[in-house]
PDB file of C-alpha atoms and ligand atoms in Angstrom:
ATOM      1  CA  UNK A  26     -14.074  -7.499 -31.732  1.00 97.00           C
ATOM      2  CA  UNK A  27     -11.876 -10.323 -32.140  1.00 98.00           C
ATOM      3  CA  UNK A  28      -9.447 -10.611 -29.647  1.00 98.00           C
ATOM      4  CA  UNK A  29      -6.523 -13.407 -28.339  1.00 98.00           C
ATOM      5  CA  UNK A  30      -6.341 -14.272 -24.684  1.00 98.00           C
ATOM      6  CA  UNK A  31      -3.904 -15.283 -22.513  1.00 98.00           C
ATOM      7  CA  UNK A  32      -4.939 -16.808 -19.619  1.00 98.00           C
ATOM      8  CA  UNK A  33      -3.392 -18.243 -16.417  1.00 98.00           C
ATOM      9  CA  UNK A  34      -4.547 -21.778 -15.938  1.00 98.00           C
ATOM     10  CA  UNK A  35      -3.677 -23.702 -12.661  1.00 98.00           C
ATOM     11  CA  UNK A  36      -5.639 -26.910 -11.798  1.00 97.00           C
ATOM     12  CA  UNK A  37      -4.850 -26.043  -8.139  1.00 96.00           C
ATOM     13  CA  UNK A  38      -2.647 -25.003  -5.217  1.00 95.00           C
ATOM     14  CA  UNK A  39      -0.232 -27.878  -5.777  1.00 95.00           C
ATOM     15  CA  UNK A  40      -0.343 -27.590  -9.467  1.00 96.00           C
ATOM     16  CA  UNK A  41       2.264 -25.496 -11.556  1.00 96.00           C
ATOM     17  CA  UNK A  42       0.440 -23.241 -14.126  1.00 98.00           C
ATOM     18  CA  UNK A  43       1.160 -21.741 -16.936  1.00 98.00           C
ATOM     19  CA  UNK A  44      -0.461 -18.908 -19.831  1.00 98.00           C
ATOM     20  CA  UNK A  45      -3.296 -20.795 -22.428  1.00 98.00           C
ATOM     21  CA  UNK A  46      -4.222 -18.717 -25.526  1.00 98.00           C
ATOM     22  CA  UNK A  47      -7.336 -18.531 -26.548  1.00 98.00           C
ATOM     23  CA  UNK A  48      -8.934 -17.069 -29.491  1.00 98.00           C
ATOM     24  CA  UNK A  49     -12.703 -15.277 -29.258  1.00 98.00           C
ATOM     25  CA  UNK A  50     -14.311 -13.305 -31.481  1.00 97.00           C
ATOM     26  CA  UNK A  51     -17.128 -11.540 -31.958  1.00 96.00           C
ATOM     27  CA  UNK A  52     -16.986  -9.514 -28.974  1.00 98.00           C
ATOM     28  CA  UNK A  53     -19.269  -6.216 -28.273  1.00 98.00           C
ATOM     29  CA  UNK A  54     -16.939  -3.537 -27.209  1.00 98.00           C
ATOM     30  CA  UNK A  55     -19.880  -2.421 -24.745  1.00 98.00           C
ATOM     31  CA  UNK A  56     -19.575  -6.033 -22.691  1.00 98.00           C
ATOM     32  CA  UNK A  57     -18.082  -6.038 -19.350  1.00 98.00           C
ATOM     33  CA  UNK A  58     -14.871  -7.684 -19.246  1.00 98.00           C
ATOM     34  CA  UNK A  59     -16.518 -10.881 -16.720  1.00 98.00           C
ATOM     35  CA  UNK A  60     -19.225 -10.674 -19.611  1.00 98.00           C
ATOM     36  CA  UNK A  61     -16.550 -11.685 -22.404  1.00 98.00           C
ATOM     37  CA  UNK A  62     -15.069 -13.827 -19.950  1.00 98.00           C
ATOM     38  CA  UNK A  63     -18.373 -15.672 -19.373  1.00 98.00           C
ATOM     39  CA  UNK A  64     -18.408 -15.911 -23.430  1.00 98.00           C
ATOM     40  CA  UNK A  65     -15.199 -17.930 -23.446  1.00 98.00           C
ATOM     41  CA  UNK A  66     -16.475 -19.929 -20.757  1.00 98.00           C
ATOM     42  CA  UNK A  67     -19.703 -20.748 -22.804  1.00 98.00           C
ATOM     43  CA  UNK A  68     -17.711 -21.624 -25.757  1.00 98.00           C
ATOM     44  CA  UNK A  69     -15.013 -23.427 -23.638  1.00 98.00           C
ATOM     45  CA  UNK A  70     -18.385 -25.526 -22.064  1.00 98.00           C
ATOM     46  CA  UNK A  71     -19.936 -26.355 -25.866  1.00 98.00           C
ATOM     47  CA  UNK A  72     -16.507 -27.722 -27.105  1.00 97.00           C
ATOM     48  CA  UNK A  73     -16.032 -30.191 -23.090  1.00 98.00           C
ATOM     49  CA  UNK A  74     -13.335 -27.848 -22.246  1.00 98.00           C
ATOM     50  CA  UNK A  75     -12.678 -26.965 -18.031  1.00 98.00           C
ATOM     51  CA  UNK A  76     -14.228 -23.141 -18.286  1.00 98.00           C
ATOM     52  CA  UNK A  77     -11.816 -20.655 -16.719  1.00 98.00           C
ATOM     53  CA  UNK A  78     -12.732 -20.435 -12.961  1.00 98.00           C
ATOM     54  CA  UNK A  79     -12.320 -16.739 -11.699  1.00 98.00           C
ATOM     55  CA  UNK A  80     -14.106 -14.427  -8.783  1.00 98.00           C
ATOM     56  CA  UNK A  81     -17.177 -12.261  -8.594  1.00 97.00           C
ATOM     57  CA  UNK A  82     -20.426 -11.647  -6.992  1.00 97.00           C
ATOM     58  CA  UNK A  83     -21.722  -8.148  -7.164  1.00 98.00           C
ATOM     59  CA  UNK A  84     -20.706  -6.971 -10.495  1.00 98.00           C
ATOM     60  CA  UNK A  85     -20.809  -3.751  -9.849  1.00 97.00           C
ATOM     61  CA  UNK A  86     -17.755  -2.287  -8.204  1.00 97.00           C
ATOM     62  CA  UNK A  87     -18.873  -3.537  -4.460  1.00 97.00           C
ATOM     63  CA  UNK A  88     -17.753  -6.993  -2.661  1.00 97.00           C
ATOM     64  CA  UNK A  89     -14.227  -6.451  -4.294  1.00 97.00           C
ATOM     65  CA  UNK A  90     -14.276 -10.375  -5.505  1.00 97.00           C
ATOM     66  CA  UNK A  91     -12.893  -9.779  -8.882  1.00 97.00           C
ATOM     67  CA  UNK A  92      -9.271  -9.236  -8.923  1.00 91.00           C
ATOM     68  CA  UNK A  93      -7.770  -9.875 -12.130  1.00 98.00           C
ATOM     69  CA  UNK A  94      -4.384  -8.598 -13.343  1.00 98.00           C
ATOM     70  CA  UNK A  95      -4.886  -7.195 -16.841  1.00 98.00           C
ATOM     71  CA  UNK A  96      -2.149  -6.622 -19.451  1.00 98.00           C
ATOM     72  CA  UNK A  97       0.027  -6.073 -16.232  1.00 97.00           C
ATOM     73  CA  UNK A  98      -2.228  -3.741 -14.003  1.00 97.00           C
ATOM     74  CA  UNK A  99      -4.615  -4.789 -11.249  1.00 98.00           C
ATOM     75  CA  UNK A 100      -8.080  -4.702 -12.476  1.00 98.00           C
ATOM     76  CA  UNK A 101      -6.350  -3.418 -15.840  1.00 98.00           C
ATOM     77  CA  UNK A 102      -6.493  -0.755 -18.210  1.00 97.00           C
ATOM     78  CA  UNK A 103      -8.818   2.069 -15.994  1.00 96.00           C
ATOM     79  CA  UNK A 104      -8.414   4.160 -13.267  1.00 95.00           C
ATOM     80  CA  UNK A 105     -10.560   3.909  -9.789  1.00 97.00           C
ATOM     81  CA  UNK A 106     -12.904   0.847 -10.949  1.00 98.00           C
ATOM     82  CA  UNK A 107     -12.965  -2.718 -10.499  1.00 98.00           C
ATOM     83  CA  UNK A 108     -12.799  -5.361 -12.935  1.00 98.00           C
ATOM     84  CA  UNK A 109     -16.300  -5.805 -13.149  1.00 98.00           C
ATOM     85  CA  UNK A 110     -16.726  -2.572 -14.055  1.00 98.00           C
ATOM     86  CA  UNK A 111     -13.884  -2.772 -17.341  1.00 98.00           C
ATOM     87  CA  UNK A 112     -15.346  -2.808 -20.335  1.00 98.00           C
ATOM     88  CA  UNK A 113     -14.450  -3.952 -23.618  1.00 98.00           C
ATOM     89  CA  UNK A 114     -14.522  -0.727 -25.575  1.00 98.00           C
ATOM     90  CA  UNK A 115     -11.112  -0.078 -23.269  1.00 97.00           C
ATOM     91  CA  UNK A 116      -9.815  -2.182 -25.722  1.00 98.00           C
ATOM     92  CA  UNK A 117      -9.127  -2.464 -29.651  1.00 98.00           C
ATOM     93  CA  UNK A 118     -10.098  -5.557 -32.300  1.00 98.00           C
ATOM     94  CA  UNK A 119      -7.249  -7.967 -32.970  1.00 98.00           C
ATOM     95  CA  UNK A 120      -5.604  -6.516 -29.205  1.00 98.00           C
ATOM     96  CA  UNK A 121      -3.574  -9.529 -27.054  1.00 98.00           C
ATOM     97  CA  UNK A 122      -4.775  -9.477 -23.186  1.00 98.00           C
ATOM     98  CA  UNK A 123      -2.792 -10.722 -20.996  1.00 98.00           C
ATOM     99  CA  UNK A 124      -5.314 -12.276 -17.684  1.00 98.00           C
ATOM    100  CA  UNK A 125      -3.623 -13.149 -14.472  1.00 98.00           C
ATOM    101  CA  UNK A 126      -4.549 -14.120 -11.053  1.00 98.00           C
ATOM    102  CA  UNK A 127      -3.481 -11.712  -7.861  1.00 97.00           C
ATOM    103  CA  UNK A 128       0.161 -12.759  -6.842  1.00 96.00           C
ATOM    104  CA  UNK A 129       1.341 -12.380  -3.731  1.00 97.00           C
ATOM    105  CA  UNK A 130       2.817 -15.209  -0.806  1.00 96.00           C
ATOM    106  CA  UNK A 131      -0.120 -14.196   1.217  1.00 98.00           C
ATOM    107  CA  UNK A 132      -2.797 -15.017  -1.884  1.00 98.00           C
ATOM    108  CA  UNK A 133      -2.716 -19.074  -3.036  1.00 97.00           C
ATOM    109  CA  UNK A 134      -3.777 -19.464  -6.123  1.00 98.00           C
ATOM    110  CA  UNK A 135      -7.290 -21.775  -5.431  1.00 97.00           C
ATOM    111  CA  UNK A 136      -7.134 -22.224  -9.228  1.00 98.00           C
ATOM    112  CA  UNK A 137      -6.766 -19.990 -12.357  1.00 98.00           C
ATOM    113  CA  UNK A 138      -7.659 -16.681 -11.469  1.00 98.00           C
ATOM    114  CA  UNK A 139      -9.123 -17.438  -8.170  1.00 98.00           C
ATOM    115  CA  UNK A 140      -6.701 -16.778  -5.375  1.00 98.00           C
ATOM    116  CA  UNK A 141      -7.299 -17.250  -1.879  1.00 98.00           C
ATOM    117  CA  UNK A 142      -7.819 -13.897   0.139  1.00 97.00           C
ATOM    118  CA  UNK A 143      -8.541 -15.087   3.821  1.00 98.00           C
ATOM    119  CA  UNK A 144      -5.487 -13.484   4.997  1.00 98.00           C
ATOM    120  CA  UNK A 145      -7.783 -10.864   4.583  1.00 98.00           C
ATOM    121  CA  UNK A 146     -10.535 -11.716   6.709  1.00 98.00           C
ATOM    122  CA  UNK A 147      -8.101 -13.161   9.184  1.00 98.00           C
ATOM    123  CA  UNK A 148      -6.459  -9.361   9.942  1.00 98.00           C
ATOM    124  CA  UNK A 149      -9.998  -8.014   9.808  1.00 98.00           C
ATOM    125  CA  UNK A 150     -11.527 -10.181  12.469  1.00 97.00           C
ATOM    126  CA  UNK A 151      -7.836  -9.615  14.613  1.00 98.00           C
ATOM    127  CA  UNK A 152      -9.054  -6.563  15.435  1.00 96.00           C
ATOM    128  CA  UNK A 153     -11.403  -4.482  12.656  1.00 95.00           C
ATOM    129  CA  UNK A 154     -14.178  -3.742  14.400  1.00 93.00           C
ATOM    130  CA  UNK A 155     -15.963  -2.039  17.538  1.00 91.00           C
ATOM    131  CA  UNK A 156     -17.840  -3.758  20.654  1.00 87.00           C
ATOM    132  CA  UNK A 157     -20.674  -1.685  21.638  1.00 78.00           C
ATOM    133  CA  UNK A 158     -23.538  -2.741  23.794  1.00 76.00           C
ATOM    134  CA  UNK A 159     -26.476  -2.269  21.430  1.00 74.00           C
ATOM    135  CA  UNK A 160     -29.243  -2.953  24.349  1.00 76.00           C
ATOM    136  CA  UNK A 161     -31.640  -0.512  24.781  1.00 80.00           C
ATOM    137  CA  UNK A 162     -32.486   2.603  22.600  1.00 81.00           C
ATOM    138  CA  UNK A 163     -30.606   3.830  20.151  1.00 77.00           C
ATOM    139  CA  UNK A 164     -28.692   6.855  20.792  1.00 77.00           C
ATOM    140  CA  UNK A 165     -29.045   9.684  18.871  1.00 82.00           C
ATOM    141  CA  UNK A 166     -26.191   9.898  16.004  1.00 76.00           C
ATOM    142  CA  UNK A 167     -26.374  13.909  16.617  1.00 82.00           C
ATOM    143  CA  UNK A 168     -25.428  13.348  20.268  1.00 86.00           C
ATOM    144  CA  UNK A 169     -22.274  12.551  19.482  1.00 87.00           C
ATOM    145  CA  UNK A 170     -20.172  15.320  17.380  1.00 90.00           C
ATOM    146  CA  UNK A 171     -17.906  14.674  15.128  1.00 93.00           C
ATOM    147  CA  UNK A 172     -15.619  17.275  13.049  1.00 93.00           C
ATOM    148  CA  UNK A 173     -16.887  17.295   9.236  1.00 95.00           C
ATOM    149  CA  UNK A 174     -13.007  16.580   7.956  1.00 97.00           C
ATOM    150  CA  UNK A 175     -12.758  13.668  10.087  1.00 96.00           C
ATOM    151  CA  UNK A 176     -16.254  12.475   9.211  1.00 95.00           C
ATOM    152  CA  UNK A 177     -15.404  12.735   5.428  1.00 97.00           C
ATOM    153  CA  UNK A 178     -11.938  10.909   5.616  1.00 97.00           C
ATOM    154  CA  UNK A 179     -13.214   8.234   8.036  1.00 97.00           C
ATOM    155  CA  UNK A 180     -15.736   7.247   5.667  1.00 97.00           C
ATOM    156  CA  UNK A 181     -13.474   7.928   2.468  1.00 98.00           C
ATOM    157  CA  UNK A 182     -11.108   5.047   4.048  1.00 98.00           C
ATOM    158  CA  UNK A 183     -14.713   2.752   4.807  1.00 98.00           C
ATOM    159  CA  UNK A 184     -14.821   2.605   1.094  1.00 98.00           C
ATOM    160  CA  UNK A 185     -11.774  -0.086   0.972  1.00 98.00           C
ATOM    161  CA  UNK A 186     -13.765  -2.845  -0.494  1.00 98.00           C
ATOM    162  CA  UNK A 187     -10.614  -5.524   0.593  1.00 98.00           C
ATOM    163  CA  UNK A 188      -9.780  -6.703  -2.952  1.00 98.00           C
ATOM    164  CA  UNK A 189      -6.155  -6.754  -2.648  1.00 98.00           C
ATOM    165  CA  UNK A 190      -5.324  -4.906  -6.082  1.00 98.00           C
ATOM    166  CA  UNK A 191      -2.903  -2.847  -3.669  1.00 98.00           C
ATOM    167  CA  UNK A 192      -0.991  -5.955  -2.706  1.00 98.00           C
ATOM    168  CA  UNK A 193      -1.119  -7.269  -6.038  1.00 97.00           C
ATOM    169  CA  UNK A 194       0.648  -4.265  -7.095  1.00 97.00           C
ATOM    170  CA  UNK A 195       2.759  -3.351  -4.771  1.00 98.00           C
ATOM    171  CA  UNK A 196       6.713  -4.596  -5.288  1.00 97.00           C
ATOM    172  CA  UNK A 197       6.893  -5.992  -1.820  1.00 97.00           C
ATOM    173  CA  UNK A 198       3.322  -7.738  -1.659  1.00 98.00           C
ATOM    174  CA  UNK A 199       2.468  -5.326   1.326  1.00 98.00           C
ATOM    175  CA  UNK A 200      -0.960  -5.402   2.503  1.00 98.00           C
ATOM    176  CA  UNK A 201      -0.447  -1.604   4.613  1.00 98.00           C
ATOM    177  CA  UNK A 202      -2.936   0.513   2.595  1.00 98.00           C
ATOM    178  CA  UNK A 203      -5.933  -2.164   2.942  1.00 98.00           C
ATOM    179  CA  UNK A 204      -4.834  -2.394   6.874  1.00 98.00           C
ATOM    180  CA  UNK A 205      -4.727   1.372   7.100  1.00 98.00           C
ATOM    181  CA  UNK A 206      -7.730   1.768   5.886  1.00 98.00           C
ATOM    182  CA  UNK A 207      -9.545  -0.304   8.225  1.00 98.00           C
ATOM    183  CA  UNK A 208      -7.563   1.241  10.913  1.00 98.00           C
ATOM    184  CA  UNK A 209      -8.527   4.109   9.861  1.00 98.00           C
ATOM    185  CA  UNK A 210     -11.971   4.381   9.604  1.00 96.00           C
ATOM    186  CA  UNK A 211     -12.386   3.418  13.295  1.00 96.00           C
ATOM    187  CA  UNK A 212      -9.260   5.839  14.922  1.00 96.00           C
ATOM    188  CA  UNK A 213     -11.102   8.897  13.017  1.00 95.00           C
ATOM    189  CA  UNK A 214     -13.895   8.226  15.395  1.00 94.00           C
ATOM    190  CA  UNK A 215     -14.825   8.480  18.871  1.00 92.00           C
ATOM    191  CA  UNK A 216     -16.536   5.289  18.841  1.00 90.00           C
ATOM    192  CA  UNK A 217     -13.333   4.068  17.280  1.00 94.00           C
ATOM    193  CA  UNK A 218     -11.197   5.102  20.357  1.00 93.00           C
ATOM    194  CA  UNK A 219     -11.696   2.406  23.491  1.00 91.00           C
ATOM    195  CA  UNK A 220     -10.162  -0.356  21.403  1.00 94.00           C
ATOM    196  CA  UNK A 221      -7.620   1.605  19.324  1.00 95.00           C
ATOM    197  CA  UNK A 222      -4.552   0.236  20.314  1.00 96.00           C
ATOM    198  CA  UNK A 223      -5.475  -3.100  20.874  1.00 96.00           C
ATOM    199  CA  UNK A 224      -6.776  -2.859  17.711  1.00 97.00           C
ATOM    200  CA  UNK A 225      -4.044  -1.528  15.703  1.00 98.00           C
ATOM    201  CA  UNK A 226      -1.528  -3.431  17.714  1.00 98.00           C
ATOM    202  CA  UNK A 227      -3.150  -7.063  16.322  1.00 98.00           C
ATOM    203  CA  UNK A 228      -3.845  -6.048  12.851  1.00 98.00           C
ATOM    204  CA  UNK A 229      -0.194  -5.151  12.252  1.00 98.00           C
ATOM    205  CA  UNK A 230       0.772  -8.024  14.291  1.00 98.00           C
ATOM    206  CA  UNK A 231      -1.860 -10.299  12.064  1.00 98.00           C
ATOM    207  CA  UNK A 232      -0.875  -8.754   8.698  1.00 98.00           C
ATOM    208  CA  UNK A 233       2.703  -9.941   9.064  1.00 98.00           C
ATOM    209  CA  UNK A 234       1.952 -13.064  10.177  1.00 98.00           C
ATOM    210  CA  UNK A 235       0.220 -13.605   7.053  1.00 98.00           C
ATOM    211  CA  UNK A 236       3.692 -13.278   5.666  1.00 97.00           C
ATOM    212  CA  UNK A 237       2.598  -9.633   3.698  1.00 98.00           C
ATOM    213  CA  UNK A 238       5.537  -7.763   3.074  1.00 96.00           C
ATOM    214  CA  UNK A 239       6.322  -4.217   4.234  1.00 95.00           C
ATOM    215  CA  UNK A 240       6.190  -0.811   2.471  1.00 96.00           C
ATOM    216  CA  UNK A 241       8.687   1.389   1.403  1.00 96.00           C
ATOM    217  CA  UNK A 242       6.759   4.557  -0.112  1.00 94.00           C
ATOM    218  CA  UNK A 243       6.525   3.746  -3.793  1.00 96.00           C
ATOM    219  CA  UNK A 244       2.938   4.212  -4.005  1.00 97.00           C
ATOM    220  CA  UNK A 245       1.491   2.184  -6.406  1.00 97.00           C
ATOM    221  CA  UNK A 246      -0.918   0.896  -4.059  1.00 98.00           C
ATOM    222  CA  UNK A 247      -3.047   3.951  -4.407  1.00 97.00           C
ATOM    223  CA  UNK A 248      -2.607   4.531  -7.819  1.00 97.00           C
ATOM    224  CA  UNK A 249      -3.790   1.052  -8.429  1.00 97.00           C
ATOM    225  CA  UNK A 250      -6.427   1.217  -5.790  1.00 98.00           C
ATOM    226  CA  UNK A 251     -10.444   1.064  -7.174  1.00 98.00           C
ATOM    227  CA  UNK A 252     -11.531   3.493  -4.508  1.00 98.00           C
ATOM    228  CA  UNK A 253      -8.999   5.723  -4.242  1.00 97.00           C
ATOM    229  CA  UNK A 254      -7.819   5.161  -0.867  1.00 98.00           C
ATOM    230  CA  UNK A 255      -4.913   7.382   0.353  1.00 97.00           C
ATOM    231  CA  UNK A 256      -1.735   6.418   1.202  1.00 98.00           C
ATOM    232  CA  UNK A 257      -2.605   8.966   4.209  1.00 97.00           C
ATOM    233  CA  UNK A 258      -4.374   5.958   5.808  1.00 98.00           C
ATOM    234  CA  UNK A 259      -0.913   4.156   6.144  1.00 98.00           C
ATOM    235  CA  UNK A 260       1.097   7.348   7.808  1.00 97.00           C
ATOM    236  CA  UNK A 261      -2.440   7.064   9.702  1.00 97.00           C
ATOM    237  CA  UNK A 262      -1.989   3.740  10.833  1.00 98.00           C
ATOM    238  CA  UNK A 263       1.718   4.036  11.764  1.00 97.00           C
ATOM    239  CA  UNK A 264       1.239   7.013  14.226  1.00 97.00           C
ATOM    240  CA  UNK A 265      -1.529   4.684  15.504  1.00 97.00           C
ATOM    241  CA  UNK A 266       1.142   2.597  16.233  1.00 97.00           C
ATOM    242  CA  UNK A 267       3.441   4.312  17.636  1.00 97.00           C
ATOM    243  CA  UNK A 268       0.724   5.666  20.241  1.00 96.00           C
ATOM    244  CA  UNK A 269      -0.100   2.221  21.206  1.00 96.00           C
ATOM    245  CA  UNK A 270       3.480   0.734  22.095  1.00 95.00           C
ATOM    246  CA  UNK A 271       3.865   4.114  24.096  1.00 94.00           C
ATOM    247  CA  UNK A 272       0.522   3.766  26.135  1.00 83.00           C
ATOM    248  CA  UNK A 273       1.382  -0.014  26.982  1.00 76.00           C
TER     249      UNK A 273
HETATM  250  S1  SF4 B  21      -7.035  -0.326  -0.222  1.00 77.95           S
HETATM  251 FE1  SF4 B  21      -7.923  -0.235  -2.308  1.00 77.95          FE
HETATM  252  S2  SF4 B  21      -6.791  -1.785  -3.468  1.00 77.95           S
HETATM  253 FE2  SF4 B  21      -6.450  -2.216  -1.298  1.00 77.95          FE
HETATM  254  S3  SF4 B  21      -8.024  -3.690  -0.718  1.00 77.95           S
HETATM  255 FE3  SF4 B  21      -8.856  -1.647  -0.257  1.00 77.95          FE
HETATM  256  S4  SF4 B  21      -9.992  -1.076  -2.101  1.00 77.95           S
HETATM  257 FE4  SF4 B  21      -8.668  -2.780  -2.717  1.00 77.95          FE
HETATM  258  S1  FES B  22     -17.649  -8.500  -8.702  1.00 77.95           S
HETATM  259 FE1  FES B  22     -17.940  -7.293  -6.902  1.00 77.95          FE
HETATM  260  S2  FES B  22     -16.504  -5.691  -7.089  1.00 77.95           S
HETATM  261 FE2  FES B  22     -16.317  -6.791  -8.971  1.00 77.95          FE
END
């Protein structure tokens, strides 16, 4: 396949960017879309070009590092996978792709593609997560019951792999289906419950400090979203709300 690229280059935070075409050929339609991006970077390398910096690690649909906006759409083209997981076929010979970082307030652009997601990991540690003393034995998971439709849509909202295609997409930069998710999983779940409104109290609080805006229903978020996640999780994480400012 021969293809022509248009790529977001930024040399950094401070820098203004701007779209760089680039010409490549000889593509396999069966390469992953990082795969023909590594080609370009090869070729960019060979001629002393600065390769095009952009995210991954897993390569296969797991950490969530590889958020690209494709022709428009976060992680492009395909429905319910990640970048890494695009391939080439998706496309035709002689087609114009149009690659762009994540943008969103909350997301500097580190350079090209590569955008910062801390924010992230900032509302995560404000409150995603459960303190249980793990001294001693184990107890047995079957000790504690738990009803099968909870079970199922606790770990359904686990899957969130915190890429932020949902902000990327969403008109108003709003980070509310990746937070409800992680509220989520927890509040489904009795070993969720002793730190549930503290917990869903300083995510919120957390997520709009890091200047995310809010949502207002349009749903693209979970249309967008590699693993499906539900925009459930955000009516989810609003009751959870609610519940805490009452129990104050
Ligand atoms: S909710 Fe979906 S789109 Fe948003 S961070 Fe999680 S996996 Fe990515
Ligand atoms: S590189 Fe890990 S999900 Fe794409």
């Amino acid at each position: 396949m021969k293809l022509t690229l248009k790529i977001w280059r930024q040399k950094n935070f401070d820098t203004k960017g701007s779209i760089v075409n680039y010409e490549i050929d000889n593509i396999s339609p069966d390469m992953s879309f990082l795969e023909m991006l590594d080609v370009l970077n090869a070729d960019l390398i060979l001629r002393d070009e600065d390769p095009v910096s952009f995210d991954h690690d897993c390569r296969e649909g797991i950490c969530g590092s590889c958020s690209l906006f494709i022709n428009g759409q976060a992680h492009g083209p395909d429905r319910r996978i990640t970048t890494c997981q695009l391939h080439m076929r998706k496309f035709k010979d002689g087609d114009t792709i149009y690659i762009e970082p994540f943008r969103a307030k909350a997301f500097p652009v580190i350079k090209d593609l590569v955008v910062d997601r801390s924010a992230f990991d900032r509302i995560q540690q404000s409150g995603g997560y459960i303190s249980i003393n793990t001294s001693g034995n184990t107890q047995d998971a079957n000790s504690i019951p738990i009803n099968k439709d909870d079970a199922d849509d606790a770990f359904d909202a686990a899957t969130c792999i915190g890429c932020g295609a949902c902000v990327a997409t969403c008109k108003n930069s709003s980070a509310m289906l990746f937070v409800g998710a992680k509220v989520s999983q927890y509040s489904l779940l009795p070993q969720g419950q002793t730190e549930a409104s503290r917990r869903v109290t300083n995510m919120v609080n957390q997520m709009d400090l890091e200047g995310f805006g809010n949502c207002s229903n349009t749903g693209a978020c979970e249309v967008e979203c590699p693993k499906g996640i539900s925009l459930d999780n955000i009516a989810r994480m609003n009751r959870e709300l609610i519940r805490a400012s009452i129990n104050k």
